[in-house]
Short mmCIF file of C-alpha atoms in Angstrom, two decimals:
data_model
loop_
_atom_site.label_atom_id
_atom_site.label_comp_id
_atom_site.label_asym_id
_atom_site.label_seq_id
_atom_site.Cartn_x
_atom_site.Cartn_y
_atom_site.Cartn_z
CA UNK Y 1 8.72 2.55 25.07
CA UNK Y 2 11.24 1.29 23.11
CA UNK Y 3 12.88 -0.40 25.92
CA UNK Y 4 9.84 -2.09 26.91
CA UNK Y 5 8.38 -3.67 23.62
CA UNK Y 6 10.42 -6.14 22.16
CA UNK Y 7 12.73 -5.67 19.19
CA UNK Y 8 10.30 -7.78 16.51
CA UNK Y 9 7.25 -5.19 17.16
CA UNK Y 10 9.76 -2.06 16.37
CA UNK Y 11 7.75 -1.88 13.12
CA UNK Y 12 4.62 -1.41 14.96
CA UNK Y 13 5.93 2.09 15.29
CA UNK Y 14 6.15 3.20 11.46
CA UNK Y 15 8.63 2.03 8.81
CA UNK Y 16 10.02 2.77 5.62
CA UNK Y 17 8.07 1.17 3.53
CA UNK Y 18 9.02 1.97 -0.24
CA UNK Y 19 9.62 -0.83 -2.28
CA UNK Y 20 11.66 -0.72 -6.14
CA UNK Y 21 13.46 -2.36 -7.52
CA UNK Y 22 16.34 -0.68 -10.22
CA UNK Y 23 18.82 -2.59 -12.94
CA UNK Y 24 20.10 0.16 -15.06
CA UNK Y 25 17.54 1.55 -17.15
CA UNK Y 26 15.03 -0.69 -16.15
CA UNK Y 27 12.76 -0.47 -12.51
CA UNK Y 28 10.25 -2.67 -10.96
CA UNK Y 29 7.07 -0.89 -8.77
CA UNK Y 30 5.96 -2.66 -6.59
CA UNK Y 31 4.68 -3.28 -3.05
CA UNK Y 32 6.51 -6.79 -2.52
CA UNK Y 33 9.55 -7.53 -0.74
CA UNK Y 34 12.35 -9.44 -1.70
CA UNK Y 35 12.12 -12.66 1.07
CA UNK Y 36 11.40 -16.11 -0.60
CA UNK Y 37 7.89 -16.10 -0.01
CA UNK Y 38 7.04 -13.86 -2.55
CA UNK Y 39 8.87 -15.71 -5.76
CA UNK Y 40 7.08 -18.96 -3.94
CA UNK Y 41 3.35 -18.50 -2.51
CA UNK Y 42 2.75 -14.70 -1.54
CA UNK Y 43 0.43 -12.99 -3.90
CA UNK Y 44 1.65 -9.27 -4.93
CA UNK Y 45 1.78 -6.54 -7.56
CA UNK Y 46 4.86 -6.00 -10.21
CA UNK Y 47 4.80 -3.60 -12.71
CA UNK Y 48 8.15 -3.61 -14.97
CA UNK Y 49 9.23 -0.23 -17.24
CA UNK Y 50 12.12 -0.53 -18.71
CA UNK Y 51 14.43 1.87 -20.56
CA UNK Y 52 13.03 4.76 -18.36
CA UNK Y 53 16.28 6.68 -17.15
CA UNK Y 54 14.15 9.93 -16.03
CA UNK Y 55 11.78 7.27 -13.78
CA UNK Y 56 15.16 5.78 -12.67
CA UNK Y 57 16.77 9.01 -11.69
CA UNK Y 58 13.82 10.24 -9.92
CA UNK Y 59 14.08 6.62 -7.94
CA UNK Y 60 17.40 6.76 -7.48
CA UNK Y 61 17.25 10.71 -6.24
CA UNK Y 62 14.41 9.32 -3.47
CA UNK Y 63 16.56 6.78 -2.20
CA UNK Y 64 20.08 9.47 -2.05
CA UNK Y 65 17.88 11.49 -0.23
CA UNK Y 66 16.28 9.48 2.46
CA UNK Y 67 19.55 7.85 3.00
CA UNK Y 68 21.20 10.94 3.93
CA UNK Y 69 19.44 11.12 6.95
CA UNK Y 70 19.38 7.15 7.91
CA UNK Y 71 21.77 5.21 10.18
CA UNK Y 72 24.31 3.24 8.51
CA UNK Y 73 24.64 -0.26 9.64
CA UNK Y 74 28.16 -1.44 10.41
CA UNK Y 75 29.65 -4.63 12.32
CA UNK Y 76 29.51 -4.18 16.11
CA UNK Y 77 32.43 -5.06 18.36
CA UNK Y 78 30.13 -5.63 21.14
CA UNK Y 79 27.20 -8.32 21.83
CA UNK Y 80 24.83 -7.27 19.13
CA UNK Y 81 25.60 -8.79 15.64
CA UNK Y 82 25.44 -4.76 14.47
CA UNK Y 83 26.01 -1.34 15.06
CA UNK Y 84 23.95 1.69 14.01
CA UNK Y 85 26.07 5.33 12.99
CA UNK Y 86 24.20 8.68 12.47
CA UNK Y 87 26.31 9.95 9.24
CA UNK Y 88 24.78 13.31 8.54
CA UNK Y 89 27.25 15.78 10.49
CA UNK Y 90 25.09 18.53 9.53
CA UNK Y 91 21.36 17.84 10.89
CA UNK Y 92 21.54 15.54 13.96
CA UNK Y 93 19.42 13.16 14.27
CA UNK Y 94 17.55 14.70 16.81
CA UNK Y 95 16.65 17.86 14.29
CA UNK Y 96 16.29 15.98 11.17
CA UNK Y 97 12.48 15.84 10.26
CA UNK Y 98 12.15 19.69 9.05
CA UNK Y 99 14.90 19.36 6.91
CA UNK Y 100 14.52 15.94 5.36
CA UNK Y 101 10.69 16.90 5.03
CA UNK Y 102 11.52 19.80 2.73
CA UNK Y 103 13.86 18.57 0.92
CA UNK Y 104 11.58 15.69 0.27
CA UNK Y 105 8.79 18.19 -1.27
CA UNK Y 106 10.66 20.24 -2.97
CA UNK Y 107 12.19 17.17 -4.83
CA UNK Y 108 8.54 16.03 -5.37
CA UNK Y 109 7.55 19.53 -7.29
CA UNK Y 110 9.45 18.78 -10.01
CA UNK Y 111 8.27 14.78 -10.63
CA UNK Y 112 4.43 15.84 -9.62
CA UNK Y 113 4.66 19.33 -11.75
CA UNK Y 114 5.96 17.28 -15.32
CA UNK Y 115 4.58 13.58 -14.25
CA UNK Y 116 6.77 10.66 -15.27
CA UNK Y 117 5.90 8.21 -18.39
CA UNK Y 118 6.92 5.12 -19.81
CA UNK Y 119 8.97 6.13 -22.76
CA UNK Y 120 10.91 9.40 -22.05
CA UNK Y 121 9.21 10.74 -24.60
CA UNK Y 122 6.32 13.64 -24.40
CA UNK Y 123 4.19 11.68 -26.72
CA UNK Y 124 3.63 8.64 -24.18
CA UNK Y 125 0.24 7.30 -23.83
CA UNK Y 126 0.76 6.26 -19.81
CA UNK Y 127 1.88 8.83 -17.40
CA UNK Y 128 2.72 8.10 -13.62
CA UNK Y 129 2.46 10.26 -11.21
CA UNK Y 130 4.92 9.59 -7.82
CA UNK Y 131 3.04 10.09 -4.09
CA UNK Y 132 4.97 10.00 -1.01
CA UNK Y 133 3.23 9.51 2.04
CA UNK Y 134 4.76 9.96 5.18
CA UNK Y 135 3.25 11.30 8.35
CA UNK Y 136 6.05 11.32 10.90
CA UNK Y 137 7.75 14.08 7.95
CA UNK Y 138 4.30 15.42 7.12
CA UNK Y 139 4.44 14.49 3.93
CA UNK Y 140 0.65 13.70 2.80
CA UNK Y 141 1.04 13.54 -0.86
CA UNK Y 142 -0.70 10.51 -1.53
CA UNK Y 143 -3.77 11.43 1.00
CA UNK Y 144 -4.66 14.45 -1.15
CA UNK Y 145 -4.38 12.77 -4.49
CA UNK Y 146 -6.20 10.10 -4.04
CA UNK Y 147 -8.79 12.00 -2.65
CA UNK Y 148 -8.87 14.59 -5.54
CA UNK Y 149 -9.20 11.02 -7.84
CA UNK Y 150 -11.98 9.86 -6.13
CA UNK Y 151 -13.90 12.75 -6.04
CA UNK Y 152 -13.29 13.46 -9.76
CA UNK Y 153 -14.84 9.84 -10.99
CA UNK Y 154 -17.81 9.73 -7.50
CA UNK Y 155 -20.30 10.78 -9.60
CA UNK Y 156 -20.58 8.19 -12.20
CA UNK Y 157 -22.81 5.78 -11.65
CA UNK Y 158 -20.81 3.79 -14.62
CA UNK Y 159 -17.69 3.73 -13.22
CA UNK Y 160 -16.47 0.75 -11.51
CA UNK Y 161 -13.72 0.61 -8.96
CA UNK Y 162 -11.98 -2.04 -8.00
CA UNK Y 163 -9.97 -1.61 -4.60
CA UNK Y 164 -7.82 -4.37 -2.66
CA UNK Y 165 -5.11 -4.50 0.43
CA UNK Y 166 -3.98 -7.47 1.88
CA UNK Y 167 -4.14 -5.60 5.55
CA UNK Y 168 -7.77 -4.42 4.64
CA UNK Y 169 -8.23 -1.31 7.07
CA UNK Y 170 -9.45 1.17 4.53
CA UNK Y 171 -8.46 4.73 5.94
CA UNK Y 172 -11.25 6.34 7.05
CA UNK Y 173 -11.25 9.56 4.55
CA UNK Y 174 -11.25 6.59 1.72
CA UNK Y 175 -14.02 5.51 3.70
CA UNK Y 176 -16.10 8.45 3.51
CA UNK Y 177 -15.25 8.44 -0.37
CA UNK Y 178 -16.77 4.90 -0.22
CA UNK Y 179 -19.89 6.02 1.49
CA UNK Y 180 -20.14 9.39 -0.58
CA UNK Y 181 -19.74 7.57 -3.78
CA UNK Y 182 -21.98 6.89 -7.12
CA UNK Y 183 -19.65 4.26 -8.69
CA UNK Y 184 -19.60 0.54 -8.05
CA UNK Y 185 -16.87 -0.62 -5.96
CA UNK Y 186 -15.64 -4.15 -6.00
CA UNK Y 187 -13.44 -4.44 -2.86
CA UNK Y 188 -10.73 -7.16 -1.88
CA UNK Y 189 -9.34 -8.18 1.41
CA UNK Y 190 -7.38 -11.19 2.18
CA UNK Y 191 -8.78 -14.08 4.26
CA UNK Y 192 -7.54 -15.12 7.50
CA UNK Y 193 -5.54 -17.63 6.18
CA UNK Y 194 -4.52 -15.49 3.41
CA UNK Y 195 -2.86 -13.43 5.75
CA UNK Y 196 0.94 -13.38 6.74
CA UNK Y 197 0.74 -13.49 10.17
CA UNK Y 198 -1.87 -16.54 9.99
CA UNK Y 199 -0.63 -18.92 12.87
CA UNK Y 200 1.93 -17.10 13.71
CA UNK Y 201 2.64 -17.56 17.63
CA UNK Y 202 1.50 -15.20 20.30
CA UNK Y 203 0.16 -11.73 19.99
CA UNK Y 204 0.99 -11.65 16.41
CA UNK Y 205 -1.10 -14.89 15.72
CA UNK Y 206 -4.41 -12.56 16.65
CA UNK Y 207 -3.64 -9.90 13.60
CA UNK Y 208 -5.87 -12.10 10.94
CA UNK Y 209 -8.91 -11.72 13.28
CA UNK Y 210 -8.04 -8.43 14.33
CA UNK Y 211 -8.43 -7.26 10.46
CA UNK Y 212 -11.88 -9.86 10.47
CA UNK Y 213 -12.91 -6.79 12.82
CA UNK Y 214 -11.84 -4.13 10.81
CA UNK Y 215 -13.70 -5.90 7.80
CA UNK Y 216 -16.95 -6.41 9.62
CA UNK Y 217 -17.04 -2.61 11.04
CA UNK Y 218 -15.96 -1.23 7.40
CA UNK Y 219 -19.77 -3.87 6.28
CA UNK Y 220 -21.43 -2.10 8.92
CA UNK Y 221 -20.49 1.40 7.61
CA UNK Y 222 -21.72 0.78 3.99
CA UNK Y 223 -25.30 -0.63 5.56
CA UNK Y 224 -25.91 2.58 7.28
CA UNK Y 225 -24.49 4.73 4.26
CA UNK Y 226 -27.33 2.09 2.55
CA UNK Y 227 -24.46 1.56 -0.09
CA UNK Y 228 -24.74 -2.51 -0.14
CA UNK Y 229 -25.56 -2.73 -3.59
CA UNK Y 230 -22.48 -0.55 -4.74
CA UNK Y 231 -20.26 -1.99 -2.94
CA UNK Y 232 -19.12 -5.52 -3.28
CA UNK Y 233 -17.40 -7.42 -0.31
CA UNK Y 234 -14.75 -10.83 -1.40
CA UNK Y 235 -11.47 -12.32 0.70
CA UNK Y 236 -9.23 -13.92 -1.16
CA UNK Y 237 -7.61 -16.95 -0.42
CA UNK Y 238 -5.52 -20.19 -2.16
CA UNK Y 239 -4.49 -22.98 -0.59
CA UNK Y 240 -0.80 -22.79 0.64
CA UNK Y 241 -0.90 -19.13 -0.51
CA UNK Y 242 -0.50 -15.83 1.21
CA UNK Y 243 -1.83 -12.40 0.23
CA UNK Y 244 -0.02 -8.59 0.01
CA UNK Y 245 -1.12 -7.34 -2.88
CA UNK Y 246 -2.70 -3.58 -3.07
CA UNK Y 247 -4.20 -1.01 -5.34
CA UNK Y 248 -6.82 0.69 -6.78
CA UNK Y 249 -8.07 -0.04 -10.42
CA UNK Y 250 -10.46 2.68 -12.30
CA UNK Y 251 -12.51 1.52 -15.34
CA UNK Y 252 -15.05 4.21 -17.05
CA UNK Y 253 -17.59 1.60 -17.28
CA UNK Y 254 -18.37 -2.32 -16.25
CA UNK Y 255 -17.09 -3.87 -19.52
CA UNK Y 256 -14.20 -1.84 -20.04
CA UNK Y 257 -10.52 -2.13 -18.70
CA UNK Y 258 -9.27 -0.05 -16.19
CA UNK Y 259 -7.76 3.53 -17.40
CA UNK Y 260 -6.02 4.25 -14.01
CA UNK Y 261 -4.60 2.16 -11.32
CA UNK Y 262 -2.78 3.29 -8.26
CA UNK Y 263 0.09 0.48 -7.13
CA UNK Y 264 2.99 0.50 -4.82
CA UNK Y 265 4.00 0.43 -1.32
CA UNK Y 266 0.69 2.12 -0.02
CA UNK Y 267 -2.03 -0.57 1.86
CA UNK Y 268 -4.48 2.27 2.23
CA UNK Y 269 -5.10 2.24 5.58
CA UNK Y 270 -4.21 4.49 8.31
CA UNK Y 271 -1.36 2.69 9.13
CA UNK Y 272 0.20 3.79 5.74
CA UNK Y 273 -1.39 7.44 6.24
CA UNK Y 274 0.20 8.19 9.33
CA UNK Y 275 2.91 5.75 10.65
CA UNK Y 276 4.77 4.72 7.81
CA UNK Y 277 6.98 6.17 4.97
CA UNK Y 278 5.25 5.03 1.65
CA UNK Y 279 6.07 5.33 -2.12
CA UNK Y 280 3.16 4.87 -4.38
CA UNK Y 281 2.06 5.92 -8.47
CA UNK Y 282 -1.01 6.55 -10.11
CA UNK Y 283 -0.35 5.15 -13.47
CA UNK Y 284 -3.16 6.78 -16.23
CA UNK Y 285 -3.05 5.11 -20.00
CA UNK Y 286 -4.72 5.44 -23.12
CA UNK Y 287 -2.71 2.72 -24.00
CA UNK Y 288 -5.90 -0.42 -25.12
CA UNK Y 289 -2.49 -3.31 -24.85
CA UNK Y 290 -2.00 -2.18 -21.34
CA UNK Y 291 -5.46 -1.65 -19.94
CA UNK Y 292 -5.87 -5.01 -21.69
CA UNK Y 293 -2.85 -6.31 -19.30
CA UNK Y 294 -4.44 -4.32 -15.83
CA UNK Y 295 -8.15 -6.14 -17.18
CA UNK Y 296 -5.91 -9.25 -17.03
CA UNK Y 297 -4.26 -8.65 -13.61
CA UNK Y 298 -7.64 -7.70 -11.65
CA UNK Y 299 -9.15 -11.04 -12.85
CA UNK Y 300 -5.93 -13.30 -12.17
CA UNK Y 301 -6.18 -11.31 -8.42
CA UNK Y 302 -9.90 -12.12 -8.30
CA UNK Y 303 -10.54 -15.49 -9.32
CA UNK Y 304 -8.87 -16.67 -6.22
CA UNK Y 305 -11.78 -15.18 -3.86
CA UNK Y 306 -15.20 -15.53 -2.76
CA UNK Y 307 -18.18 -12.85 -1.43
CA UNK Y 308 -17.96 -12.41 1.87
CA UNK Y 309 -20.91 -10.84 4.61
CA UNK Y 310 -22.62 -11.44 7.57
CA UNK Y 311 -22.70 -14.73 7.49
CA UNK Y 312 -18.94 -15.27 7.18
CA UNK Y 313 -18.11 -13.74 10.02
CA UNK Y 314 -20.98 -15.26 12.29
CA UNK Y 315 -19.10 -18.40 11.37
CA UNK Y 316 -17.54 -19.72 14.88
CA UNK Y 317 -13.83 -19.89 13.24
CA UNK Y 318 -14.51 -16.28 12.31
CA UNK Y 319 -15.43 -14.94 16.17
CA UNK Y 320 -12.99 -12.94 17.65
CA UNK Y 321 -12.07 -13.43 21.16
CA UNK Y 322 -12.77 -10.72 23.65
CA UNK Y 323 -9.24 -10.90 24.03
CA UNK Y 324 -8.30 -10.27 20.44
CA UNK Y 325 -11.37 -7.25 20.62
CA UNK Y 326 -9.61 -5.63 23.64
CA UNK Y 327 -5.80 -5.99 21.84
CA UNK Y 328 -7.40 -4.88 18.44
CA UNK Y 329 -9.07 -1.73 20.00
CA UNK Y 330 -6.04 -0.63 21.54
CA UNK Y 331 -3.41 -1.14 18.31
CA UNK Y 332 -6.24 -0.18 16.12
CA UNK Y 333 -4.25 2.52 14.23
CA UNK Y 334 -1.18 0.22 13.74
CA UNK Y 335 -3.31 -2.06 11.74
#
């Protein structure tokens, strides 16, 4: 397969993912990469802690240990511009999964069993706890804890949750959380022309209406689960701007500030769950300065959007092609 498809779709297949950023003692979270579009006009989540050295070791100890079992680019003395070396003598690359994968959650046992803070210090008010998701190493961290999270706030008919991706293709067990729940959800997807790939030429210029199909279906879902006034539908979108951020914000009631959010590589769909290696945190705080500063995030996100439905995507402009339908149907779990 890899011979067939061309090189710029290789990351159809699953990537790594992880994105942080470390200067000494200090470490940005985030989901964002580093290309000039996202200190310009790309939308995205950063969340700085500084003068953390356990948070940077444990950062520092993920990255040592994936890159033990990851090619090492080098120059290439023949017609492509680099070469690719397999460095780990002892696993070949061909055998590498069970070993990587254990060493991988045995290194998460001791971050998940004493979960990171801000400080160092045991009396923090904000802990994080680290998820790695990976399903090509069957890692599935941040599947179960996010489930376990949602089901421990469902029943609350107070609680408000505020949910966003900017490759909206909720994961269908999140889904079913969604469907199952008591809480109000207020959820975020970017518009068409929000979206990266907005434009772009050939089959990658059909992604923004293949997610306007994933949108619609996820509508559909909450009708039948008769969960419309729950759950709250909006794209985002701002002129000359694109979209990437994602998370999850929890606030106890309507006119509080959220008390947990969930940030970092993770988009929450299945793609995440089951292609890709991600690196995500659920940050919890007592802290009223910082909830004050998520408060402040989740309306900066969501003043740049507007309630979408039905009538959205009857709009001509929003009709996918059959074309698109039959391509969409096909990649669905790539999306």
């Amino acid at each position: 397969m890899a011979k067939v498809v061309p090189r710029r779709f290789d990351e159809g297949w699953g990537t790594w993912h992880a994105k942080f950023y470390c200067f000494d003692d200090d470490v940005i979270l985030s989901g964002a990469n580093l290309n000039r579009s996202y200190f310009v006009d790309r939308q995205d989540r950063y969340l700085v802690f500084s003068n953390n050295k356990r948070l940077i070791d444990y950062c520092f100890g993920i990255l040592k240990t994936f890159a033990r079992y990851s090619y090492r680019l080098g120059p290439s003395h023949k017609a492509e511009d680099y070469a690719l070396e397999w460095t780990n003598p002892e696993t070949p690359y061909s055998s590498y999964i069970p070993r990587i994968s254990q060493e991988i959650k045995e290194y998460q046992e001791i971050y998940r069993a004493d979960p990171l803070d801000t400080t160092g210090h045991t009396s923090s008010d904000v802990e994080l706890l680290p998820m790695i998701q990976s399903g090509p190493l069957d890692i599935r961290e941040e599947e179960s804890t996010l489930m376990s999270l949602l089901s421990s706030v469902n029943s609350s008919p107070e609680t408000v949750i505020d949910l966003t991706s900017g490759y909206f293709a909720l994961y269908l067990p999140y889904q079913m959380q969604v469907f199952a729940s008591q809480c109000q959800w207020r959820i975020l997807a970017a518009s068409p022309k929000a979206n990266g790939f907005y434009g772009s030429k050939g089959v990658s210029g059909r992604i923004p209406d293949g997610y306007t199909i994933l949108e619609k279906a996820f509508w559909e879902k909450v009708k039948r689960a008769g969960k419309e006034a729950q759950v709250g539908m909006r794209e985002w979108e701002r002129e000359g701007w694109t979209y990437h951020a994602k998370g999850i914000w929890i606030r106890p009631s309507p006119d509080s500030d959220p008390a947990i959010t969930v940030f970092g590589s993770t988009n929450l769909n299945s793609r995440s769950a089951n292609l890709d290696t991600e690196l995500s945190f659920i940050l919890r705080t007592e802290s009223e300065q910082l909830r004050t500063r998520l408060g402040e995030e989740t309306r900066h996100i969501w003043m740049h959007s507007n309630v979408v439905g039905e009538s959205t995507w009857a709009q001509p402009e929003r009709v996918p092609s059959l074309t698109t339908r039959i391509i969409a149907a096909m990649v669905m779990k790539m999306l």
